[in-house]
mmCIF file of C-alpha atoms in Angstrom:
data_model
loop_
_atom_site.group_PDB
_atom_site.id
_atom_site.type_symbol
_atom_site.label_atom_id
_atom_site.label_comp_id
_atom_site.label_asym_id
_atom_site.label_seq_id
_atom_site.Cartn_x
_atom_site.Cartn_y
_atom_site.Cartn_z
ATOM 1 C CA UNK A 1 0.204 0.021 -0.123
ATOM 2 C CA UNK A 2 1.542 3.402 -1.099
ATOM 3 C CA UNK A 3 2.657 5.853 1.848
ATOM 4 C CA UNK A 4 1.147 8.298 0.162
ATOM 5 C CA UNK A 5 -2.536 7.018 0.705
ATOM 6 C CA UNK A 6 -4.717 9.828 2.183
ATOM 7 C CA UNK A 7 -5.703 10.406 5.588
ATOM 8 C CA UNK A 8 -9.069 11.619 4.408
ATOM 9 C CA UNK A 9 -9.949 8.126 3.483
ATOM 10 C CA UNK A 10 -10.135 4.564 5.076
ATOM 11 C CA UNK A 11 -10.395 1.871 2.701
ATOM 12 C CA UNK A 12 -10.517 -1.512 4.583
ATOM 13 C CA UNK A 13 -10.307 -3.388 1.635
ATOM 14 C CA UNK A 14 -7.185 -1.710 0.278
ATOM 15 C CA UNK A 15 -5.714 -2.411 3.857
ATOM 16 C CA UNK A 16 -6.869 -6.188 3.876
ATOM 17 C CA UNK A 17 -5.204 -6.737 0.399
ATOM 18 C CA UNK A 18 -2.090 -4.808 1.619
ATOM 19 C CA UNK A 19 -1.933 -7.023 4.692
ATOM 20 C CA UNK A 20 -2.291 -10.092 2.458
ATOM 21 C CA UNK A 21 0.516 -9.131 0.064
ATOM 22 C CA UNK A 22 2.713 -8.343 3.188
ATOM 23 C CA UNK A 23 2.010 -12.120 4.642
ATOM 24 C CA UNK A 24 2.443 -13.437 1.004
ATOM 25 C CA UNK A 25 5.750 -11.717 0.700
ATOM 26 C CA UNK A 26 6.922 -12.737 4.095
ATOM 27 C CA UNK A 27 6.151 -16.301 3.897
ATOM 28 C CA UNK A 28 7.868 -16.469 0.490
ATOM 29 C CA UNK A 29 10.796 -15.049 1.916
ATOM 30 C CA UNK A 30 10.664 -17.808 5.047
ATOM 31 C CA UNK A 31 10.220 -20.571 2.646
ATOM 32 C CA UNK A 32 12.990 -19.501 0.206
ATOM 33 C CA UNK A 33 15.331 -19.126 3.448
ATOM 34 C CA UNK A 34 14.049 -22.687 4.626
ATOM 35 C CA UNK A 35 15.246 -24.140 1.097
ATOM 36 C CA UNK A 36 18.673 -22.416 1.126
ATOM 37 C CA UNK A 37 19.327 -24.102 4.710
ATOM 38 C CA UNK A 38 18.070 -27.406 3.949
ATOM 39 C CA UNK A 39 15.281 -27.255 6.387
ATOM 40 C CA UNK A 40 11.656 -28.883 5.709
ATOM 41 C CA UNK A 41 9.353 -26.705 4.038
ATOM 42 C CA UNK A 42 5.842 -28.498 4.835
ATOM 43 C CA UNK A 43 5.196 -26.623 8.056
ATOM 44 C CA UNK A 44 5.800 -23.397 6.094
ATOM 45 C CA UNK A 45 3.316 -24.332 3.189
ATOM 46 C CA UNK A 46 0.628 -25.577 5.866
ATOM 47 C CA UNK A 47 0.971 -21.973 7.615
ATOM 48 C CA UNK A 48 0.905 -20.237 4.313
ATOM 49 C CA UNK A 49 -2.089 -22.498 3.088
ATOM 50 C CA UNK A 50 -4.003 -21.291 6.483
ATOM 51 C CA UNK A 51 -2.936 -17.684 6.185
ATOM 52 C CA UNK A 52 -4.370 -17.679 2.457
ATOM 53 C CA UNK A 53 -7.549 -19.474 3.640
ATOM 54 C CA UNK A 54 -9.682 -16.306 4.258
ATOM 55 C CA UNK A 55 -10.290 -14.357 7.227
ATOM 56 C CA UNK A 56 -11.847 -10.768 7.712
ATOM 57 C CA UNK A 57 -8.402 -9.240 8.756
ATOM 58 C CA UNK A 58 -10.320 -7.389 11.223
ATOM 59 C CA UNK A 59 -7.306 -7.112 13.587
ATOM 60 C CA UNK A 60 -4.855 -5.562 11.207
ATOM 61 C CA UNK A 61 -7.566 -3.082 9.733
ATOM 62 C CA UNK A 62 -8.147 -1.898 13.353
ATOM 63 C CA UNK A 63 -4.563 -1.459 14.030
ATOM 64 C CA UNK A 64 -4.164 0.983 11.011
ATOM 65 C CA UNK A 65 -7.279 2.526 11.993
ATOM 66 C CA UNK A 66 -5.748 3.173 15.551
ATOM 67 C CA UNK A 67 -2.845 4.450 13.615
ATOM 68 C CA UNK A 68 -4.773 6.951 11.763
ATOM 69 C CA UNK A 69 -7.165 7.649 14.956
ATOM 70 C CA UNK A 70 -3.969 9.131 16.355
ATOM 71 C CA UNK A 71 -3.127 11.322 13.537
ATOM 72 C CA UNK A 72 -0.653 8.801 11.682
ATOM 73 C CA UNK A 73 -0.565 9.699 8.146
ATOM 74 C CA UNK A 74 -1.395 7.003 5.282
ATOM 75 C CA UNK A 75 -0.296 3.438 5.697
ATOM 76 C CA UNK A 76 3.385 3.347 5.920
ATOM 77 C CA UNK A 77 5.264 0.026 5.423
ATOM 78 C CA UNK A 78 6.560 -0.251 9.155
ATOM 79 C CA UNK A 79 2.833 0.058 10.056
ATOM 80 C CA UNK A 80 1.622 -2.205 7.583
ATOM 81 C CA UNK A 81 4.016 -4.854 8.733
ATOM 82 C CA UNK A 82 2.932 -4.337 12.421
ATOM 83 C CA UNK A 83 -0.531 -4.825 11.463
ATOM 84 C CA UNK A 84 0.330 -7.872 9.380
ATOM 85 C CA UNK A 85 2.146 -9.191 12.826
ATOM 86 C CA UNK A 86 -1.355 -9.423 14.525
ATOM 87 C CA UNK A 87 -2.780 -11.584 11.762
ATOM 88 C CA UNK A 88 0.333 -13.959 12.298
ATOM 89 C CA UNK A 89 -0.518 -14.040 15.685
ATOM 90 C CA UNK A 90 -4.210 -14.873 14.912
ATOM 91 C CA UNK A 91 -3.013 -17.508 12.944
ATOM 92 C CA UNK A 92 -0.982 -19.075 15.839
ATOM 93 C CA UNK A 93 -4.096 -18.784 18.335
ATOM 94 C CA UNK A 94 -6.616 -20.090 15.633
ATOM 95 C CA UNK A 95 -4.315 -23.152 15.023
ATOM 96 C CA UNK A 96 -4.028 -24.027 18.696
ATOM 97 C CA UNK A 97 -7.618 -23.138 19.444
ATOM 98 C CA UNK A 98 -8.916 -25.663 16.844
ATOM 99 C CA UNK A 99 -6.819 -28.452 18.646
ATOM 100 C CA UNK A 100 -8.046 -27.696 21.911
ATOM 101 C CA UNK A 101 -11.752 -27.659 20.361
ATOM 102 C CA UNK A 102 -10.874 -30.743 18.472
ATOM 103 C CA UNK A 103 -12.617 -28.834 15.369
ATOM 104 C CA UNK A 104 -12.798 -30.565 12.014
ATOM 105 C CA UNK A 105 -13.356 -27.254 9.791
ATOM 106 C CA UNK A 106 -12.003 -23.670 9.885
ATOM 107 C CA UNK A 107 -12.988 -21.322 7.104
ATOM 108 C CA UNK A 108 -15.006 -24.077 5.098
ATOM 109 C CA UNK A 109 -11.501 -26.051 5.046
ATOM 110 C CA UNK A 110 -9.961 -28.943 7.249
ATOM 111 C CA UNK A 111 -8.396 -27.514 10.137
ATOM 112 C CA UNK A 112 -4.517 -27.728 10.127
ATOM 113 C CA UNK A 113 -4.365 -30.599 12.620
ATOM 114 C CA UNK A 114 -6.810 -32.594 10.532
ATOM 115 C CA UNK A 115 -4.509 -31.792 7.448
ATOM 116 C CA UNK A 116 -1.251 -32.889 9.240
ATOM 117 C CA UNK A 117 -1.282 -34.002 12.496
ATOM 118 C CA UNK A 118 -1.965 -32.736 16.057
ATOM 119 C CA UNK A 119 1.649 -32.790 16.867
ATOM 120 C CA UNK A 120 3.023 -30.851 13.610
ATOM 121 C CA UNK A 121 -0.217 -28.432 13.741
ATOM 122 C CA UNK A 122 1.360 -27.307 17.446
ATOM 123 C CA UNK A 123 4.658 -26.599 15.916
ATOM 124 C CA UNK A 124 3.065 -24.954 12.987
ATOM 125 C CA UNK A 125 1.155 -22.817 15.389
ATOM 126 C CA UNK A 126 4.200 -22.064 17.550
ATOM 127 C CA UNK A 127 6.146 -21.149 14.241
ATOM 128 C CA UNK A 128 3.255 -18.470 13.563
ATOM 129 C CA UNK A 129 3.875 -16.917 16.939
ATOM 130 C CA UNK A 130 7.752 -16.650 16.014
ATOM 131 C CA UNK A 131 6.956 -15.325 12.815
ATOM 132 C CA UNK A 132 4.646 -12.489 14.209
ATOM 133 C CA UNK A 133 7.328 -11.604 16.726
ATOM 134 C CA UNK A 134 9.725 -11.305 14.086
ATOM 135 C CA UNK A 135 7.275 -9.309 11.848
ATOM 136 C CA UNK A 136 6.844 -6.759 14.535
ATOM 137 C CA UNK A 137 10.744 -6.353 15.628
ATOM 138 C CA UNK A 138 11.750 -6.321 12.059
ATOM 139 C CA UNK A 139 9.057 -4.107 10.656
ATOM 140 C CA UNK A 140 11.215 -0.988 10.690
ATOM 141 C CA UNK A 141 9.972 1.034 13.468
ATOM 142 C CA UNK A 142 11.741 3.783 15.039
ATOM 143 C CA UNK A 143 13.151 3.079 18.513
ATOM 144 C CA UNK A 144 10.526 5.146 20.234
ATOM 145 C CA UNK A 145 7.938 3.430 18.220
ATOM 146 C CA UNK A 146 9.078 0.104 19.064
ATOM 147 C CA UNK A 147 9.490 1.081 22.804
ATOM 148 C CA UNK A 148 5.751 2.518 22.921
ATOM 149 C CA UNK A 149 4.413 -0.626 20.785
ATOM 150 C CA UNK A 150 5.984 -3.681 22.562
ATOM 151 C CA UNK A 151 4.153 -3.429 25.976
ATOM 152 C CA UNK A 152 1.041 -2.851 23.920
ATOM 153 C CA UNK A 153 1.758 -6.096 22.089
ATOM 154 C CA UNK A 154 2.612 -8.046 25.104
ATOM 155 C CA UNK A 155 -0.390 -7.463 26.950
ATOM 156 C CA UNK A 156 -2.565 -8.332 23.765
ATOM 157 C CA UNK A 157 -1.068 -11.466 23.707
ATOM 158 C CA UNK A 158 -0.861 -12.316 27.539
ATOM 159 C CA UNK A 159 -4.898 -11.192 27.863
ATOM 160 C CA UNK A 160 -5.722 -13.610 24.983
ATOM 161 C CA UNK A 161 -3.835 -16.527 26.345
ATOM 162 C CA UNK A 162 -5.434 -15.536 30.040
ATOM 163 C CA UNK A 163 -8.737 -15.702 28.144
ATOM 164 C CA UNK A 164 -7.919 -19.140 26.395
ATOM 165 C CA UNK A 165 -7.275 -20.710 29.966
ATOM 166 C CA UNK A 166 -10.443 -19.196 31.259
ATOM 167 C CA UNK A 167 -12.375 -20.632 28.377
ATOM 168 C CA UNK A 168 -10.879 -24.191 28.785
ATOM 169 C CA UNK A 169 -11.180 -24.036 32.657
ATOM 170 C CA UNK A 170 -14.965 -23.788 32.467
ATOM 171 C CA UNK A 171 -15.547 -26.089 29.636
ATOM 172 C CA UNK A 172 -17.580 -29.192 29.928
ATOM 173 C CA UNK A 173 -20.034 -28.235 32.156
ATOM 174 C CA UNK A 174 -20.855 -24.369 31.871
ATOM 175 C CA UNK A 175 -21.979 -22.693 34.835
ATOM 176 C CA UNK A 176 -25.478 -20.789 35.095
ATOM 177 C CA UNK A 177 -23.837 -17.641 35.807
ATOM 178 C CA UNK A 178 -23.054 -15.314 33.165
ATOM 179 C CA UNK A 179 -20.221 -13.492 35.046
ATOM 180 C CA UNK A 180 -17.392 -16.310 34.139
ATOM 181 C CA UNK A 181 -18.474 -16.324 30.507
ATOM 182 C CA UNK A 182 -18.465 -12.489 30.480
ATOM 183 C CA UNK A 183 -14.722 -12.415 31.701
ATOM 184 C CA UNK A 184 -13.986 -14.885 29.083
ATOM 185 C CA UNK A 185 -15.561 -12.774 26.415
ATOM 186 C CA UNK A 186 -13.625 -9.596 27.776
ATOM 187 C CA UNK A 187 -10.038 -11.032 27.770
ATOM 188 C CA UNK A 188 -10.185 -13.846 24.881
ATOM 189 C CA UNK A 189 -12.198 -11.385 22.416
ATOM 190 C CA UNK A 190 -12.992 -7.706 23.323
ATOM 191 C CA UNK A 191 -9.194 -6.899 24.379
ATOM 192 C CA UNK A 192 -7.793 -9.076 21.627
ATOM 193 C CA UNK A 193 -9.994 -8.491 18.758
ATOM 194 C CA UNK A 194 -10.861 -4.812 19.130
ATOM 195 C CA UNK A 195 -9.046 -2.816 21.779
ATOM 196 C CA UNK A 196 -5.441 -4.208 21.325
ATOM 197 C CA UNK A 197 -5.162 -3.636 17.768
ATOM 198 C CA UNK A 198 -6.645 -0.180 17.935
ATOM 199 C CA UNK A 199 -4.133 0.486 20.834
ATOM 200 C CA UNK A 200 -1.225 -0.892 19.114
ATOM 201 C CA UNK A 201 -2.030 1.264 16.183
ATOM 202 C CA UNK A 202 -2.322 4.223 18.340
ATOM 203 C CA UNK A 203 0.806 3.692 20.048
ATOM 204 C CA UNK A 204 2.928 3.278 16.774
ATOM 205 C CA UNK A 205 1.466 7.085 16.314
ATOM 206 C CA UNK A 206 2.360 8.182 19.846
ATOM 207 C CA UNK A 207 -1.346 8.622 20.964
ATOM 208 C CA UNK A 208 -2.168 10.625 23.939
ATOM 209 C CA UNK A 209 -4.070 9.231 26.958
ATOM 210 C CA UNK A 210 -7.356 10.767 25.681
ATOM 211 C CA UNK A 211 -7.074 9.064 22.327
ATOM 212 C CA UNK A 212 -6.344 5.770 24.014
ATOM 213 C CA UNK A 213 -9.292 6.195 26.186
ATOM 214 C CA UNK A 214 -11.698 6.865 23.827
ATOM 215 C CA UNK A 215 -10.456 4.209 21.765
ATOM 216 C CA UNK A 216 -10.962 1.423 24.530
ATOM 217 C CA UNK A 217 -14.270 3.124 25.476
ATOM 218 C CA UNK A 218 -15.453 1.888 21.951
ATOM 219 C CA UNK A 219 -13.298 -1.150 21.725
ATOM 220 C CA UNK A 220 -14.693 -3.139 25.073
ATOM 221 C CA UNK A 221 -18.499 -2.907 24.026
ATOM 222 C CA UNK A 222 -18.009 -3.760 20.418
ATOM 223 C CA UNK A 223 -15.316 -6.667 21.390
ATOM 224 C CA UNK A 224 -18.181 -7.963 23.719
ATOM 225 C CA UNK A 225 -21.046 -7.862 21.430
ATOM 226 C CA UNK A 226 -18.889 -9.249 18.693
ATOM 227 C CA UNK A 227 -18.203 -12.539 20.950
ATOM 228 C CA UNK A 228 -21.913 -12.675 21.932
ATOM 229 C CA UNK A 229 -22.763 -12.944 17.978
ATOM 230 C CA UNK A 230 -20.011 -15.591 17.644
ATOM 231 C CA UNK A 231 -21.639 -17.415 20.506
ATOM 232 C CA UNK A 232 -25.124 -17.253 18.786
ATOM 233 C CA UNK A 233 -23.457 -18.315 15.274
ATOM 234 C CA UNK A 234 -21.555 -21.020 17.281
ATOM 235 C CA UNK A 235 -24.885 -22.724 17.834
ATOM 236 C CA UNK A 236 -27.303 -21.216 15.371
ATOM 237 C CA UNK A 237 -25.460 -20.293 12.462
ATOM 238 C CA UNK A 238 -25.051 -22.138 9.234
ATOM 239 C CA UNK A 239 -21.631 -23.926 8.767
ATOM 240 C CA UNK A 240 -21.772 -22.816 5.039
ATOM 241 C CA UNK A 241 -21.571 -19.217 6.194
ATOM 242 C CA UNK A 242 -19.632 -19.654 9.302
ATOM 243 C CA UNK A 243 -17.022 -22.118 7.960
ATOM 244 C CA UNK A 244 -17.120 -24.128 11.227
ATOM 245 C CA UNK A 245 -19.487 -26.837 12.446
ATOM 246 C CA UNK A 246 -22.407 -25.944 14.422
ATOM 247 C CA UNK A 247 -22.142 -28.485 16.938
ATOM 248 C CA UNK A 248 -18.726 -27.706 18.407
ATOM 249 C CA UNK A 249 -19.330 -25.215 21.008
ATOM 250 C CA UNK A 250 -22.184 -27.409 22.252
ATOM 251 C CA UNK A 251 -19.934 -30.477 22.178
ATOM 252 C CA UNK A 252 -17.250 -28.808 24.162
ATOM 253 C CA UNK A 253 -19.643 -27.434 26.610
ATOM 254 C CA UNK A 254 -18.292 -23.791 26.071
ATOM 255 C CA UNK A 255 -18.949 -21.443 29.024
ATOM 256 C CA UNK A 256 -21.068 -18.673 26.965
ATOM 257 C CA UNK A 257 -23.384 -16.082 28.261
ATOM 258 C CA UNK A 258 -26.119 -17.745 26.254
ATOM 259 C CA UNK A 259 -25.546 -20.923 27.705
ATOM 260 C CA UNK A 260 -25.576 -19.292 31.239
ATOM 261 C CA UNK A 261 -28.696 -17.453 30.615
ATOM 262 C CA UNK A 262 -30.538 -20.706 29.500
ATOM 263 C CA UNK A 263 -29.368 -22.589 32.476
ATOM 264 C CA UNK A 264 -30.558 -19.762 34.851
ATOM 265 C CA UNK A 265 -34.322 -19.562 33.388
ATOM 266 C CA UNK A 266 -34.512 -23.259 32.243
ATOM 267 C CA UNK A 267 -37.252 -25.413 34.229
ATOM 268 C CA UNK A 268 -36.258 -28.731 35.872
ATOM 269 C CA UNK A 269 -36.870 -30.756 32.638
ATOM 270 C CA UNK A 270 -35.003 -28.219 30.466
ATOM 271 C CA UNK A 271 -32.136 -28.317 32.857
ATOM 272 C CA UNK A 272 -31.627 -31.907 32.752
ATOM 273 C CA UNK A 273 -31.823 -31.583 28.940
ATOM 274 C CA UNK A 274 -28.890 -29.133 28.663
ATOM 275 C CA UNK A 275 -26.789 -31.085 31.210
ATOM 276 C CA UNK A 276 -27.358 -34.156 29.371
ATOM 277 C CA UNK A 277 -26.454 -33.052 25.777
ATOM 278 C CA UNK A 278 -24.118 -29.690 26.512
ATOM 279 C CA UNK A 279 -20.601 -31.087 26.835
ATOM 280 C CA UNK A 280 -21.257 -34.595 25.257
ATOM 281 C CA UNK A 281 -18.440 -35.043 22.673
ATOM 282 C CA UNK A 282 -21.047 -37.196 20.713
ATOM 283 C CA UNK A 283 -23.911 -34.767 20.569
ATOM 284 C CA UNK A 284 -25.734 -35.632 17.683
ATOM 285 C CA UNK A 285 -28.101 -33.382 15.313
ATOM 286 C CA UNK A 286 -31.284 -34.275 17.096
ATOM 287 C CA UNK A 287 -29.805 -33.436 20.368
ATOM 288 C CA UNK A 288 -28.587 -30.123 19.420
ATOM 289 C CA UNK A 289 -31.972 -29.260 18.018
ATOM 290 C CA UNK A 290 -33.375 -30.047 21.656
ATOM 291 C CA UNK A 291 -30.746 -27.578 22.975
ATOM 292 C CA UNK A 292 -31.489 -24.754 20.429
ATOM 293 C CA UNK A 293 -35.036 -25.053 21.233
ATOM 294 C CA UNK A 294 -34.567 -24.666 24.796
ATOM 295 C CA UNK A 295 -31.962 -21.642 24.108
ATOM 296 C CA UNK A 296 -34.828 -19.921 22.453
ATOM 297 C CA UNK A 297 -37.690 -21.086 24.622
ATOM 298 C CA UNK A 298 -35.942 -19.700 27.839
ATOM 299 C CA UNK A 299 -35.669 -16.411 26.271
ATOM 300 C CA UNK A 300 -31.723 -16.770 26.302
ATOM 301 C CA UNK A 301 -31.233 -16.164 22.527
ATOM 302 C CA UNK A 302 -33.435 -13.063 22.471
ATOM 303 C CA UNK A 303 -31.639 -11.782 25.824
ATOM 304 C CA UNK A 304 -28.259 -12.139 23.943
ATOM 305 C CA UNK A 305 -29.707 -10.251 20.765
ATOM 306 C CA UNK A 306 -30.669 -7.216 23.428
ATOM 307 C CA UNK A 307 -27.346 -7.512 24.978
ATOM 308 C CA UNK A 308 -25.514 -7.081 21.300
ATOM 309 C CA UNK A 309 -27.616 -4.461 20.386
ATOM 310 C CA UNK A 310 -27.294 -2.381 23.724
ATOM 311 C CA UNK A 311 -23.279 -2.991 23.436
ATOM 312 C CA UNK A 312 -23.226 -1.642 19.912
ATOM 313 C CA UNK A 313 -25.173 1.488 20.838
ATOM 314 C CA UNK A 314 -22.778 2.073 23.874
ATOM 315 C CA UNK A 315 -20.064 2.063 21.543
ATOM 316 C CA UNK A 316 -21.624 4.266 18.949
ATOM 317 C CA UNK A 317 -22.640 7.085 21.790
ATOM 318 C CA UNK A 318 -19.157 6.816 22.729
ATOM 319 C CA UNK A 319 -17.843 7.323 19.216
ATOM 320 C CA UNK A 320 -20.066 10.093 18.171
ATOM 321 C CA UNK A 321 -18.621 12.083 21.464
ATOM 322 C CA UNK A 322 -14.949 10.998 20.557
ATOM 323 C CA UNK A 323 -12.585 13.680 19.422
ATOM 324 C CA UNK A 324 -11.178 11.416 16.604
ATOM 325 C CA UNK A 325 -10.671 12.284 12.905
ATOM 326 C CA UNK A 326 -14.268 12.013 10.722
ATOM 327 C CA UNK A 327 -13.045 9.198 8.531
ATOM 328 C CA UNK A 328 -11.923 7.254 11.407
ATOM 329 C CA UNK A 329 -15.300 7.546 13.302
ATOM 330 C CA UNK A 330 -17.065 6.715 10.126
ATOM 331 C CA UNK A 331 -14.913 3.426 9.678
ATOM 332 C CA UNK A 332 -15.143 2.453 13.498
ATOM 333 C CA UNK A 333 -19.036 2.791 13.131
ATOM 334 C CA UNK A 334 -19.078 0.762 10.180
ATOM 335 C CA UNK A 335 -17.341 -1.894 11.872
ATOM 336 C CA UNK A 336 -19.495 -1.772 14.833
ATOM 337 C CA UNK A 337 -22.220 -2.815 12.689
ATOM 338 C CA UNK A 338 -20.364 -5.380 10.391
ATOM 339 C CA UNK A 339 -18.812 -6.873 13.358
ATOM 340 C CA UNK A 340 -21.874 -7.747 15.165
ATOM 341 C CA UNK A 341 -24.275 -8.205 12.298
ATOM 342 C CA UNK A 342 -27.079 -10.760 12.584
ATOM 343 C CA UNK A 343 -26.516 -13.666 10.001
ATOM 344 C CA UNK A 344 -28.571 -16.376 11.865
#
């Protein structure tokens, strides 16, 4: 992407394409390097294939938005590489997450551990983490930029892993209390997907506390709404649209706000049905259908929809009052809707 891109516009598609090109160029270089050193290239090919399999690139887009929110001009190459490092880290998280969840598909294709092996996929995910670090440290950032951005990147990664740990610690028999699920949502998604990338981009531009606070106040409710929507899609979504099975979350027994609300409001018969089916690794379509009916009849599904709407509105209210460039407020407003859109 040209460093002369106008700061008066924010072209999300152009950012995505530039990130894709950056990742492709980086992986080509890593593959050539491995070839010259006589190292195996299968892991690099698998990672490249995964990176090219799709994805919304929401984190790199938000990183660039954060940069321009703090009056950064255009999309300089170092900023683009820093943004791409977030997508590389995301690849690491997804590859490992699919192993933890025993998922068969991701983005409509077999997960990495189904294509190779669990052991190989763990290594490929680790390799993506190394590459994410390499992309960031060798992005060409100035000393002050690097000093400002590394703590943000470290917090983003640590929060994500803490959220992942909370997620698996409550899996199998989700509690009838939305509190733990909301905490997981905040750390695993809101901070990782929305707030962290925005703050990382803002740090690159030397943002002051006021800008960082405004971005965070927007990001947390949008991120929570994003995860609440993902929870609904994980149960009610069409696999052809979501790219992953609609049974995985139920079989794993994920601790979601959706499930907690259903358990809270279920009568004794509904409660027994939920406890019998949710967390059962052999759950079939008939059992899943019973669970979906209960999630609807208890009002849990409708309540989560209301929570999504309220959080999105809170974010938009914050955004409308924020002292941010007009084109960034427009882009973030659009993203608040697209990230939480109903497709069920």
